[in-house]
């Protein structure tokens, strides 16, 4: 069973930074691309970032490119999302997701529980 646990959310002031972690279990981590979605109050879920498997190609939504950095530590079965220059519009519940082999923001099968990020102005 694929298990994904996001952590690291919290309250931060605008301009600040946070690091989210996604700990994975129950599958061969190296074979899965891992991504992050977020959902702000009253808005649709949005794909934020993804990192592929062996070549670790990264993808970012335009709204976060240049401010967020995704990375993975295969020895720890963990993916990180470093979030900098945070804005109030980054406030959302952040979810990590897993997809076999390739990064995609469509048709995701495996979702973890979210972690709340709140950015105050």
N, CA, C and O atoms as a printed pandas DataFrame, in Angstrom:
     atom_number atom_name residue_name chain_id  residue_number  x_coord  y_coord  z_coord
0              1         N          UNK        A               1    0.840   -1.194    0.000
1              2        CA          UNK        A               1    0.000    0.000    0.000
2              3         C          UNK        A               1    0.873    1.241    0.000
3              4         O          UNK        A               1    1.772    1.381    0.829
4              5         N          UNK        A               2    0.606    2.133   -0.927
5              6        CA          UNK        A               2    1.352    3.392   -1.001
6              7         C          UNK        A               2    0.948    4.291    0.161
7              8         O          UNK        A               2   -0.232    4.576    0.366
8              9         N          UNK        A               3    1.946    4.727    0.911
9             10        CA          UNK        A               3    1.711    5.653    2.018
10            11         C          UNK        A               3    2.576    6.884    1.828
11            12         O          UNK        A               3    3.779    6.786    1.583
12            13         N          UNK        A               4    1.943    8.047    1.944
13            14        CA          UNK        A               4    2.628    9.325    1.795
14            15         C          UNK        A               4    2.241   10.213    2.965
15            16         O          UNK        A               4    1.056   10.426    3.220
16            17         N          UNK        A               5    3.223   10.726    3.669
17            18        CA          UNK        A               5    2.960   11.568    4.839
18            19         C          UNK        A               5    3.648   12.903    4.678
19            20         O          UNK        A               5    4.876   12.985    4.705
20            21         N          UNK        A               6    2.867   13.937    4.513
21            22        CA          UNK        A               6    3.419   15.289    4.397
22            23         C          UNK        A               6    3.538   15.917    5.782
23            24         O          UNK        A               6    2.702   15.684    6.655
24            25         N          UNK        A               7    4.574   16.706    5.970
25            26        CA          UNK        A               7    4.766   17.415    7.236
26            27         C          UNK        A               7    5.536   18.698    6.979
27            28         O          UNK        A               7    6.056   18.924    5.886
28            29         N          UNK        A               8    5.597   19.534    8.006
29            30        CA          UNK        A               8    6.378   20.754    7.910
30            31         C          UNK        A               8    5.575   22.021    7.719
31            32         O          UNK        A               8    6.141   23.113    7.690
32            33         N          UNK        A               9    4.267   21.895    7.588
33            34        CA          UNK        A               9    3.445   23.082    7.432
34            35         C          UNK        A               9    3.409   23.902    8.715
35            36         O          UNK        A               9    3.844   23.451    9.774
36            37         N          UNK        A              10    2.886   25.109    8.596
37            38        CA          UNK        A              10    2.784   25.972    9.765
38            39         C          UNK        A              10    2.445   27.388    9.361
39            40         O          UNK        A              10    2.071   27.663    8.221
40            41         N          UNK        A              11    2.584   28.278   10.323
41            42        CA          UNK        A              11    2.299   29.697   10.108
42            43         C          UNK        A              11    3.606   30.442    9.916
43            44         O          UNK        A              11    4.538   30.296   10.707
44            45         N          UNK        A              12    3.668   31.243    8.859
45            46        CA          UNK        A              12    4.882   32.001    8.566
46            47         C          UNK        A              12    4.470   33.371    8.022
47            48         O          UNK        A              12    3.406   33.514    7.419
48            49         N          UNK        A              13    5.307   34.355    8.237
49            50        CA          UNK        A              13    5.030   35.687    7.706
50            51         C          UNK        A              13    5.407   35.769    6.234
51            52         O          UNK        A              13    6.271   35.035    5.755
52            53         N          UNK        A              14    4.759   36.654    5.543
53            54        CA          UNK        A              14    5.088   36.873    4.131
54            55         C          UNK        A              14    6.583   37.188    3.999
55            56         O          UNK        A              14    7.149   37.945    4.787
56            57         N          UNK        A              15    7.194   36.592    2.992
57            58        CA          UNK        A              15    8.624   36.746    2.790
58            59         C          UNK        A              15    9.454   35.664    3.452
59            60         O          UNK        A              15   10.650   35.538    3.192
60            61         N          UNK        A              16    8.814   34.886    4.308
61            62        CA          UNK        A              16    9.525   33.846    5.034
62            63         C          UNK        A              16    9.659   32.551    4.250
63            64         O          UNK        A              16    9.324   32.477    3.068
64            65         N          UNK        A              17   10.157   31.536    4.939
65            66        CA          UNK        A              17   10.436   30.246    4.299
66            67         C          UNK        A              17    9.904   29.106    5.140
67            68         O          UNK        A              17    9.761   29.222    6.357
68            69         N          UNK        A              18    9.616   28.007    4.475
69            70        CA          UNK        A              18    9.248   26.763    5.125
70            71         C          UNK        A              18    9.783   25.610    4.288
71            72         O          UNK        A              18    9.983   25.739    3.080
72            73         N          UNK        A              19   10.009   24.493    4.947
73            74        CA          UNK        A              19   10.382   23.286    4.224
74            75         C          UNK        A              19    9.372   22.193    4.529
75            76         O          UNK        A              19    9.188   21.798    5.680
76            77         N          UNK        A              20    8.732   21.720    3.494
77            78        CA          UNK        A              20    7.824   20.598    3.633
78            79         C          UNK        A              20    8.563   19.300    3.326
79            80         O          UNK        A              20    9.466   19.260    2.490
80            81         N          UNK        A              21    8.162   18.253    4.013
81            82        CA          UNK        A              21    8.711   16.921    3.764
82            83         C          UNK        A              21    7.584   15.963    3.408
83            84         O          UNK        A              21    6.463   16.082    3.902
84            85         N          UNK        A              22    7.904   15.025    2.553
85            86        CA          UNK        A              22    6.957   13.962    2.204
86            87         C          UNK        A              22    7.685   12.638    2.405
87            88         O          UNK        A              22    8.586   12.294    1.640
88            89         N          UNK        A              23    7.293   11.906    3.430
89            90        CA          UNK        A              23    7.885   10.606    3.722
90            91         C          UNK        A              23    7.028    9.520    3.081
91            92         O          UNK        A              23    5.809    9.493    3.248
92            93         N          UNK        A              24    7.673    8.640    2.357
93            94        CA          UNK        A              24    6.948    7.620    1.594
94            95         C          UNK        A              24    7.269    6.224    2.104
95            96         O          UNK        A              24    8.359    5.959    2.610
96            97         N          UNK        A              25    6.288    5.336    1.956
97            98        CA          UNK        A              25    6.473    3.947    2.352
98            99         C          UNK        A              25    5.506    3.071    1.556
99           100         O          UNK        A              25    4.499    3.543    1.028
100          101         N          UNK        A              26    5.840    1.791    1.486
101          102        CA          UNK        A              26    4.927    0.838    0.888
102          103         C          UNK        A              26    5.098    0.616   -0.603
103          104         O          UNK        A              26    4.306   -0.096   -1.220
104          105         N          UNK        A              27    6.134    1.225   -1.196
105          106        CA          UNK        A              27    6.375    1.027   -2.624
106          107         C          UNK        A              27    7.854    1.292   -2.899
107          108         O          UNK        A              27    8.576    1.807   -2.045
108          109         N          UNK        A              28    8.285    0.934   -4.093
109          110        CA          UNK        A              28    9.686    1.147   -4.480
110          111         C          UNK        A              28    9.868    2.605   -4.841
111          112         O          UNK        A              28    9.538    3.036   -5.946
112          113         N          UNK        A              29   10.396    3.353   -3.897
113          114        CA          UNK        A              29   10.450    4.811   -4.004
114          115         C          UNK        A              29   11.142    5.273   -5.279
115          116         O          UNK        A              29   10.705    6.228   -5.921
116          117         N          UNK        A              30   12.234    4.585   -5.643
117          118        CA          UNK        A              30   13.016    4.994   -6.816
118          119         C          UNK        A              30   12.204    4.933   -8.107
119          120         O          UNK        A              30   12.563    5.585   -9.087
120          121         N          UNK        A              31   11.125    4.169   -8.126
121          122        CA          UNK        A              31   10.333    3.983   -9.343
122          123         C          UNK        A              31    9.212    5.003   -9.484
123          124         O          UNK        A              31    8.447    4.951  -10.447
124          125         N          UNK        A              32    9.105    5.925   -8.539
125          126        CA          UNK        A              32    7.977    6.851   -8.541
126          127         C          UNK        A              32    8.431    8.301   -8.599
127          128         O          UNK        A              32    9.360    8.715   -7.905
128          129         N          UNK        A              33    7.752    9.052   -9.443
129          130        CA          UNK        A              33    7.863   10.504   -9.388
130          131         C          UNK        A              33    7.005   10.991   -8.223
131          132         O          UNK        A              33    5.924   10.458   -7.972
132          133         N          UNK        A              34    7.485   11.983   -7.532
133          134        CA          UNK        A              34    6.770   12.531   -6.379
134          135         C          UNK        A              34    6.483   14.008   -6.627
135          136         O          UNK        A              34    7.349   14.761   -7.072
136          137         N          UNK        A              35    5.265   14.397   -6.333
137          138        CA          UNK        A              35    4.887   15.784   -6.578
138          139         C          UNK        A              35    4.145   16.390   -5.410
139          140         O          UNK        A              35    3.845   15.726   -4.418
140          141         N          UNK        A              36    3.857   17.669   -5.555
141          142        CA          UNK        A              36    3.098   18.416   -4.564
142          143         C          UNK        A              36    1.940   19.128   -5.252
143          144         O          UNK        A              36    2.094   19.750   -6.304
144          145         N          UNK        A              37    0.796   19.015   -4.629
145          146        CA          UNK        A              37   -0.375   19.802   -4.995
146          147         C          UNK        A              37   -0.703   20.709   -3.820
147          148         O          UNK        A              37   -0.228   20.498   -2.704
148          149         N          UNK        A              38   -1.504   21.701   -4.077
149          150        CA          UNK        A              38   -2.031   22.508   -2.983
150          151         C          UNK        A              38   -3.470   22.895   -3.291
151          152         O          UNK        A              38   -3.886   22.958   -4.448
152          153         N          UNK        A              39   -4.214   23.152   -2.226
153          154        CA          UNK        A              39   -5.585   23.610   -2.374
154          155         C          UNK        A              39   -5.850   24.718   -1.382
155          156         O          UNK        A              39   -5.827   24.517   -0.167
156          157         N          UNK        A              40   -6.100   25.891   -1.928
157          158        CA          UNK        A              40   -6.416   27.044   -1.100
158          159         C          UNK        A              40   -7.923   27.079   -0.839
159          160         O          UNK        A              40   -8.700   26.517   -1.610
160          161         N          UNK        A              41   -8.331   27.733    0.236
161          162        CA          UNK        A              41   -9.759   27.812    0.549
162          163         C          UNK        A              41  -10.569   28.364   -0.619
163          164         O          UNK        A              41  -10.265   29.437   -1.140
164          165         N          UNK        A              42  -11.588   27.637   -1.023
165          166        CA          UNK        A              42  -12.463   28.104   -2.088
166          167         C          UNK        A              42  -11.898   27.988   -3.490
167          168         O          UNK        A              42  -12.505   28.463   -4.450
168          169         N          UNK        A              43  -10.727   27.351   -3.614
169          170        CA          UNK        A              43  -10.105   27.237   -4.937
170          171         C          UNK        A              43   -9.894   25.776   -5.303
171          172         O          UNK        A              43   -9.929   24.890   -4.450
172          173         N          UNK        A              44   -9.675   25.552   -6.579
173          174        CA          UNK        A              44   -9.406   24.202   -7.045
174          175         C          UNK        A              44   -7.987   23.783   -6.681
175          176         O          UNK        A              44   -7.101   24.606   -6.447
176          177         N          UNK        A              45   -7.814   22.468   -6.644
177          178        CA          UNK        A              45   -6.495   21.931   -6.372
178          179         C          UNK        A              45   -5.535   22.297   -7.511
179          180         O          UNK        A              45   -5.915   22.283   -8.682
180          181         N          UNK        A              46   -4.303   22.622   -7.158
181          182        CA          UNK        A              46   -3.314   23.083   -8.131
182          183         C          UNK        A              46   -2.041   22.262   -8.008
183          184         O          UNK        A              46   -1.536   22.058   -6.904
184          185         N          UNK        A              47   -1.519   21.790   -9.135
185          186        CA          UNK        A              47   -0.223   21.132   -9.133
186          187         C          UNK        A              47    0.867   22.167   -8.940
187          188         O          UNK        A              47    0.902   23.174   -9.648
188          189         N          UNK        A              48    1.757   21.930   -7.991
189          190        CA          UNK        A              48    2.783   22.906   -7.618
190          191         C          UNK        A              48    4.151   22.532   -8.165
191          192         O          UNK        A              48    4.830   23.353   -8.781
192          193         N          UNK        A              49    4.548   21.291   -7.937
193          194        CA          UNK        A              49    5.898   20.884   -8.309
194          195         C          UNK        A              49    5.964   19.369   -8.375
195          196         O          UNK        A              49    5.139   18.666   -7.791
196          197         N          UNK        A              50    6.968   18.881   -9.101
197          198        CA          UNK        A              50    7.157   17.432   -9.207
198          199         C          UNK        A              50    8.622   17.151   -9.492
199          200         O          UNK        A              50    9.309   17.953  -10.125
200          201         N          UNK        A              51    9.094   16.004   -9.018
201          202        CA          UNK        A              51   10.443   15.565   -9.321
202          203         C          UNK        A              51   10.364   14.139   -9.829
203          204         O          UNK        A              51    9.716   13.283   -9.226
204          205         N          UNK        A              52   11.026   13.898  -10.935
205          206        CA          UNK        A              52   10.933   12.586  -11.560
206          207         C          UNK        A              52   11.862   11.602  -10.864
207          208         O          UNK        A              52   12.437   11.912   -9.820
208          209         N          UNK        A              53   12.005   10.436  -11.436
209          210        CA          UNK        A              53   12.732    9.356  -10.765
210          211         C          UNK        A              53   14.243    9.494  -10.951
211          212         O          UNK        A              53   14.858   10.339  -10.300
212          213         N          UNK        A              54   14.836    8.721  -11.785
213          214        CA          UNK        A              54   16.291    8.604  -11.783
214          215         C          UNK        A              54   17.030    9.864  -12.220
215          216         O          UNK        A              54   18.062   10.190  -11.634
216          217         N          UNK        A              55   16.542   10.580  -13.221
217          218        CA          UNK        A              55   17.275   11.788  -13.628
218          219         C          UNK        A              55   16.869   13.007  -12.815
219          220         O          UNK        A              55   17.460   14.077  -12.959
220          221         N          UNK        A              56   15.861   12.849  -11.959
221          222        CA          UNK        A              56   15.420   13.897  -11.028
222          223         C          UNK        A              56   15.113   15.212  -11.736
223          224         O          UNK        A              56   15.445   16.289  -11.242
224          225         N          UNK        A              57   14.490   15.112  -12.873
225          226        CA          UNK        A              57   13.993   16.309  -13.556
226          227         C          UNK        A              57   12.906   16.947  -12.696
227          228         O          UNK        A              57   12.071   16.255  -12.114
228          229         N          UNK        A              58   12.931   18.272  -12.627
229          230        CA          UNK        A              58   11.957   18.972  -11.781
230          231         C          UNK        A              58   11.009   19.818  -12.631
231          232         O          UNK        A              58   11.355   20.284  -13.716
232          233         N          UNK        A              59    9.817   19.994  -12.100
233          234        CA          UNK        A              59    8.781   20.785  -12.761
234          235         C          UNK        A              59    8.150   21.704  -11.714
235          236         O          UNK        A              59    7.999   21.339  -10.548
236          237         N          UNK        A              60    7.793   22.893  -12.161
237          238        CA          UNK        A              60    7.191   23.864  -11.238
238          239         C          UNK        A              60    6.034   24.588  -11.924
239          240         O          UNK        A              60    6.073   24.859  -13.125
240          241         N          UNK        A              61    5.019   24.890  -11.144
241          242        CA          UNK        A              61    3.978   25.782  -11.628
242          243         C          UNK        A              61    4.564   27.183  -11.773
243          244         O          UNK        A              61    5.487   27.560  -11.050
244          245         N          UNK        A              62    4.024   27.939  -12.703
245          246        CA          UNK        A              62    4.517   29.304  -12.917
246          247         C          UNK        A              62    4.421   30.133  -11.641
247          248         O          UNK        A              62    5.246   31.014  -11.398
248          249         N          UNK        A              63    3.419   29.848  -10.840
249          250        CA          UNK        A              63    3.173   30.645   -9.640
250          251         C          UNK        A              63    4.241   30.472   -8.572
251          252         O          UNK        A              63    4.339   31.297   -7.664
252          253         N          UNK        A              64    5.048   29.412   -8.661
253          254        CA          UNK        A              64    6.040   29.167   -7.620
254          255         C          UNK        A              64    7.468   29.083   -8.172
255          256         O          UNK        A              64    8.427   29.033   -7.403
256          257         N          UNK        A              65    7.607   29.068   -9.484
257          258        CA          UNK        A              65    8.937   28.918  -10.080
258          259         C          UNK        A              65    9.846   30.056   -9.617
259          260         O          UNK        A              65    9.468   31.227   -9.634
260          261         N          UNK        A              66   11.050   29.674   -9.203
261          262        CA          UNK        A              66   12.007   30.662   -8.718
262          263         C          UNK        A              66   11.929   30.876   -7.217
263          264         O          UNK        A              66   12.841   31.453   -6.625
264          265         N          UNK        A              67   10.850   30.417   -6.597
265          266        CA          UNK        A              67   10.698   30.583   -5.153
266          267         C          UNK        A              67   10.723   29.247   -4.424
267          268         O          UNK        A              67   11.170   29.175   -3.279
268          269         N          UNK        A              68   10.251   28.197   -5.069
269          270        CA          UNK        A              68   10.185   26.864   -4.466
270          271         C          UNK        A              68   11.226   25.958   -5.123
271          272         O          UNK        A              68   11.531   26.095   -6.308
272          273         N          UNK        A              69   11.764   25.031   -4.331
273          274        CA          UNK        A              69   12.713   24.048   -4.839
274          275         C          UNK        A              69   12.330   22.673   -4.329
275          276         O          UNK        A              69   12.160   22.471   -3.127
276          277         N          UNK        A              70   12.194   21.731   -5.247
277          278        CA          UNK        A              70   11.857   20.361   -4.873
278          279         C          UNK        A              70   13.115   19.505   -4.981
279          280         O          UNK        A              70   13.935   19.701   -5.878
280          281         N          UNK        A              71   13.258   18.559   -4.061
281          282        CA          UNK        A              71   14.400   17.646   -4.096
282          283         C          UNK        A              71   13.966   16.320   -3.488
283          284         O          UNK        A              71   12.934   16.234   -2.823
284          285         N          UNK        A              72   14.767   15.290   -3.726
285          286        CA          UNK        A              72   14.452   13.990   -3.162
286          287         C          UNK        A              72   15.701   13.335   -2.606
287          288         O          UNK        A              72   16.803   13.513   -3.125
288          289         N          UNK        A              73   15.506   12.570   -1.534
289          290        CA          UNK        A              73   16.574   11.783   -0.928
290          291         C          UNK        A              73   16.106   10.330   -0.978
291          292         O          UNK        A              73   15.336    9.885   -0.128
292          293         N          UNK        A              74   16.576    9.610   -1.972
293          294        CA          UNK        A              74   16.109    8.239   -2.154
294          295         C          UNK        A              74   16.548    7.325   -1.008
295          296         O          UNK        A              74   15.913    6.300   -0.758
296          297         N          UNK        A              75   17.625    7.684   -0.313
297          298        CA          UNK        A              75   18.076    6.865    0.808
298          299         C          UNK        A              75   17.123    6.971    1.994
299          300         O          UNK        A              75   17.108    6.103    2.866
300          301         N          UNK        A              76   16.331    8.039    2.021
301          302        CA          UNK        A              76   15.390    8.255    3.113
302          303         C          UNK        A              76   13.936    8.152    2.663
303          304         O          UNK        A              76   13.018    8.371    3.453
304          305         N          UNK        A              77   13.735    7.819    1.395
305          306        CA          UNK        A              77   12.367    7.759    0.849
306          307         C          UNK        A              77   11.594    9.037    1.145
307          308         O          UNK        A              77   10.437    8.997    1.564
308          309         N          UNK        A              78   12.240   10.151    0.924
309          310        CA          UNK        A              78   11.643   11.438    1.288
310          311         C          UNK        A              78   11.857   12.465    0.178
311          312         O          UNK        A              78   12.911   12.518   -0.455
312          313         N          UNK        A              79   10.837   13.268   -0.034
313          314        CA          UNK        A              79   10.920   14.408   -0.941
314          315         C          UNK        A              79   10.700   15.672   -0.135
315          316         O          UNK        A              79    9.890   15.706    0.791
316          317         N          UNK        A              80   11.430   16.705   -0.501
317          318        CA          UNK        A              80   11.349   17.982    0.201
318          319         C          UNK        A              80   10.858   19.071   -0.740
319          320         O          UNK        A              80   11.129   19.041   -1.940
320          321         N          UNK        A              81   10.140   20.026   -0.184
321          322        CA          UNK        A              81    9.749   21.214   -0.937
322          323         C          UNK        A              81   10.183   22.422   -0.120
323          324         O          UNK        A              81    9.568   22.765    0.890
324          325         N          UNK        A              82   11.253   23.056   -0.576
325          326        CA          UNK        A              82   11.738   24.266    0.069
326          327         C          UNK        A              82   10.952   25.437   -0.513
327          328         O          UNK        A              82   10.973   25.676   -1.720
328          329         N          UNK        A              83   10.267   26.155    0.357
329          330        CA          UNK        A              83    9.425   27.263   -0.086
330          331         C          UNK        A              83    9.995   28.561    0.455
331          332         O          UNK        A              83   10.101   28.738    1.669
332          333         N          UNK        A              84   10.359   29.461   -0.430
333          334        CA          UNK        A              84   10.909   30.739   -0.023
334          335         C          UNK        A              84   10.090   31.896   -0.573
335          336         O          UNK        A              84    9.222   31.715   -1.427
336          337         N          UNK        A              85   10.383   33.077   -0.071
337          338        CA          UNK        A              85    9.674   34.305   -0.486
338          339         C          UNK        A              85    8.163   34.073   -0.484
339          340         O          UNK        A              85    7.461   34.413   -1.436
340          341         N          UNK        A              86    7.694   33.494    0.594
341          342        CA          UNK        A              86    6.284   33.106    0.656
342          343         C          UNK        A              86    5.364   34.310    0.625
343          344         O          UNK        A              86    5.669   35.380    1.153
344          345         N          UNK        A              87    4.224   34.093   -0.017
345          346        CA          UNK        A              87    3.210   35.129   -0.183
346          347         C          UNK        A              87    1.902   34.650    0.446
347          348         O          UNK        A              87    1.684   33.445    0.572
348          349         N          UNK        A              88    1.044   35.565    0.836
349          350        CA          UNK        A              88   -0.253   35.145    1.389
350          351         C          UNK        A              88   -1.017   34.216    0.450
351          352         O          UNK        A              88   -1.752   33.341    0.908
352          353         N          UNK        A              89   -0.851   34.397   -0.848
353          354        CA          UNK        A              89   -1.557   33.530   -1.807
354          355         C          UNK        A              89   -0.992   32.111   -1.865
355          356         O          UNK        A              89   -1.548   31.253   -2.550
356          357         N          UNK        A              90    0.103   31.859   -1.156
357          358        CA          UNK        A              90    0.619   30.493   -1.032
358          359         C          UNK        A              90   -0.099   29.722    0.075
359          360         O          UNK        A              90    0.118   28.522    0.239
360          361         N          UNK        A              91   -0.941   30.400    0.821
361          362        CA          UNK        A              91   -1.689   29.741    1.881
362          363         C          UNK        A              91   -2.584   28.658    1.295
363          364         O          UNK        A              91   -3.400   28.920    0.411
364          365         N          UNK        A              92   -2.423   27.443    1.796
365          366        CA          UNK        A              92   -3.164   26.300    1.254
366          367         C          UNK        A              92   -2.824   25.057    2.067
367          368         O          UNK        A              92   -1.894   25.050    2.875
368          369         N          UNK        A              93   -3.600   24.014    1.831
369          370        CA          UNK        A              93   -3.205   22.688    2.292
370          371         C          UNK        A              93   -2.359   22.070    1.178
371          372         O          UNK        A              93   -2.771   22.025    0.019
372          373         N          UNK        A              94   -1.194   21.605    1.544
373          374        CA          UNK        A              94   -0.258   21.032    0.591
374          375         C          UNK        A              94   -0.284   19.504    0.722
375          376         O          UNK        A              94   -0.205   18.955    1.821
376          377         N          UNK        A              95   -0.396   18.837   -0.426
377          378        CA          UNK        A              95   -0.458   17.382   -0.478
378          379         C          UNK        A              95    0.707   16.847   -1.295
379          380         O          UNK        A              95    1.062   17.421   -2.325
380          381         N          UNK        A              96    1.301   15.753   -0.841
381          382        CA          UNK        A              96    2.263   15.101   -1.719
382          383         C          UNK        A              96    1.576   13.927   -2.410
383          384         O          UNK        A              96    0.666   13.296   -1.871
384          385         N          UNK        A              97    2.047   13.664   -3.620
385          386        CA          UNK        A              97    1.434   12.650   -4.464
386          387         C          UNK        A              97    2.526   11.816   -5.112
387          388         O          UNK        A              97    3.676   12.244   -5.213
388          389         N          UNK        A              98    2.153   10.625   -5.547
389          390        CA          UNK        A              98    3.111    9.739   -6.198
390          391         C          UNK        A              98    2.526    9.215   -7.497
391          392         O          UNK        A              98    1.345    8.878   -7.580
392          393         N          UNK        A              99    3.375    9.154   -8.501
393          394        CA          UNK        A              99    2.966    8.615   -9.792
394          395         C          UNK        A              99    4.091    7.745  -10.335
395          396         O          UNK        A              99    5.261    8.123  -10.277
396          397         N          UNK        A             100    3.737    6.593  -10.857
397          398        CA          UNK        A             100    4.760    5.660  -11.312
398          399         C          UNK        A             100    5.546    6.241  -12.484
399          400         O          UNK        A             100    4.971    6.550  -13.528
400          401         N          UNK        A             101    6.824    6.385  -12.316
401          402        CA          UNK        A             101    7.831    6.721  -13.323
402          403         C          UNK        A             101    7.862    8.191  -13.742
403          404         O          UNK        A             101    8.928    8.804  -13.689
404          405         N          UNK        A             102    6.752    8.773  -14.151
405          406        CA          UNK        A             102    6.811   10.103  -14.761
406          407         C          UNK        A             102    6.056   11.140  -13.937
407          408         O          UNK        A             102    5.125   10.819  -13.198
408          409         N          UNK        A             103    6.477   12.368  -14.084
409          410        CA          UNK        A             103    5.768   13.476  -13.462
410          411         C          UNK        A             103    4.523   13.809  -14.273
411          412         O          UNK        A             103    4.577   13.933  -15.496
412          413         N          UNK        A             104    3.429   13.948  -13.589
413          414        CA          UNK        A             104    2.194   14.395  -14.210
414          415         C          UNK        A             104    1.341   15.055  -13.149
415          416         O          UNK        A             104    1.441   14.729  -11.966
416          417         N          UNK        A             105    0.505   15.981  -13.573
417          418        CA          UNK        A             105   -0.448   16.596  -12.653
418          419         C          UNK        A             105   -1.870   16.148  -12.979
419          420         O          UNK        A             105   -2.847   16.740  -12.520
420          421         N          UNK        A             106   -1.964   15.089  -13.783
421          422        CA          UNK        A             106   -3.274   14.594  -14.226
422          423         C          UNK        A             106   -3.420   13.132  -13.838
423          424         O          UNK        A             106   -2.481   12.349  -13.981
424          425         N          UNK        A             107   -4.595   12.768  -13.347
425          426        CA          UNK        A             107   -4.860   11.370  -13.082
426          427         C          UNK        A             107   -4.010   10.754  -11.987
427          428         O          UNK        A             107   -3.648    9.580  -12.067
428          429         N          UNK        A             108   -3.690   11.534  -10.967
429          430        CA          UNK        A             108   -2.855   11.039   -9.868
430          431         C          UNK        A             108   -3.611    9.972   -9.079
431          432         O          UNK        A             108   -4.765   10.164   -8.696
432          433         N          UNK        A             109   -2.936    8.839   -8.842
433          434        CA          UNK        A             109   -3.587    7.745   -8.123
434          435         C          UNK        A             109   -3.321    7.767   -6.630
435          436         O          UNK        A             109   -4.168    7.352   -5.839
436          437         N          UNK        A             110   -2.155    8.247   -6.242
437          438        CA          UNK        A             110   -1.738    8.122   -4.847
438          439         C          UNK        A             110   -1.568    9.492   -4.208
439          440         O          UNK        A             110   -0.730   10.294   -4.623
440          441         N          UNK        A             111   -2.379    9.739   -3.193
441          442        CA          UNK        A             111   -2.374   11.008   -2.480
442          443         C          UNK        A             111   -2.090   10.773   -1.003
443          444         O          UNK        A             111   -2.559    9.802   -0.408
444          445         N          UNK        A             112   -1.309   11.688   -0.424
445          446        CA          UNK        A             112   -1.138   11.656    1.007
446          447         C          UNK        A             112   -2.069   12.648    1.676
447          448         O          UNK        A             112   -2.742   13.433    1.007
448          449         N          UNK        A             113   -2.103   12.610    2.989
449          450        CA          UNK        A             113   -2.840   13.631    3.728
450          451         C          UNK        A             113   -2.055   14.926    3.677
451          452         O          UNK        A             113   -0.828   14.911    3.581
452          453         N          UNK        A             114   -2.749   16.028    3.739
453          454        CA          UNK        A             114   -2.104   17.310    3.545
454          455         C          UNK        A             114   -1.515   17.909    4.799
455          456         O          UNK        A             114   -1.754   17.445    5.914
456          457         N          UNK        A             115   -0.741   18.950    4.584
457          458        CA          UNK        A             115   -0.214   19.760    5.670
458          459         C          UNK        A             115   -0.530   21.223    5.366
459          460         O          UNK        A             115   -0.348   21.686    4.240
460          461         N          UNK        A             116   -1.002   21.938    6.372
461          462        CA          UNK        A             116   -1.479   23.302    6.162
462          463         C          UNK        A             116   -0.341   24.303    6.252
463          464         O          UNK        A             116    0.438   24.305    7.205
464          465         N          UNK        A             117   -0.265   25.154    5.239
465          466        CA          UNK        A             117    0.666   26.272    5.231
466          467         C          UNK        A             117   -0.151   27.563    5.252
467          468         O          UNK        A             117   -1.021   27.773    4.407
468          469         N          UNK        A             118    0.138   28.414    6.218
469          470        CA          UNK        A             118   -0.556   29.686    6.323
470          471         C          UNK        A             118    0.473   30.804    6.291
471          472         O          UNK        A             118    1.385   30.842    7.117
472          473         N          UNK        A             119    0.327   31.711    5.340
473          474        CA          UNK        A             119    1.255   32.830    5.197
474          475         C          UNK        A             119    0.511   34.108    5.549
475          476         O          UNK        A             119   -0.458   34.479    4.887
476          477         N          UNK        A             120    0.970   34.771    6.589
477          478        CA          UNK        A             120    0.314   36.001    7.033
478          479         C          UNK        A             120    0.957   37.213    6.366
479          480         O          UNK        A             120    2.151   37.222    6.066
480          481         N          UNK        A             121    0.142   38.220    6.146
481          482        CA          UNK        A             121    0.646   39.419    5.473
482          483         C          UNK        A             121    1.192   40.427    6.466
483          484         O          UNK        A             121    1.656   41.495    6.069
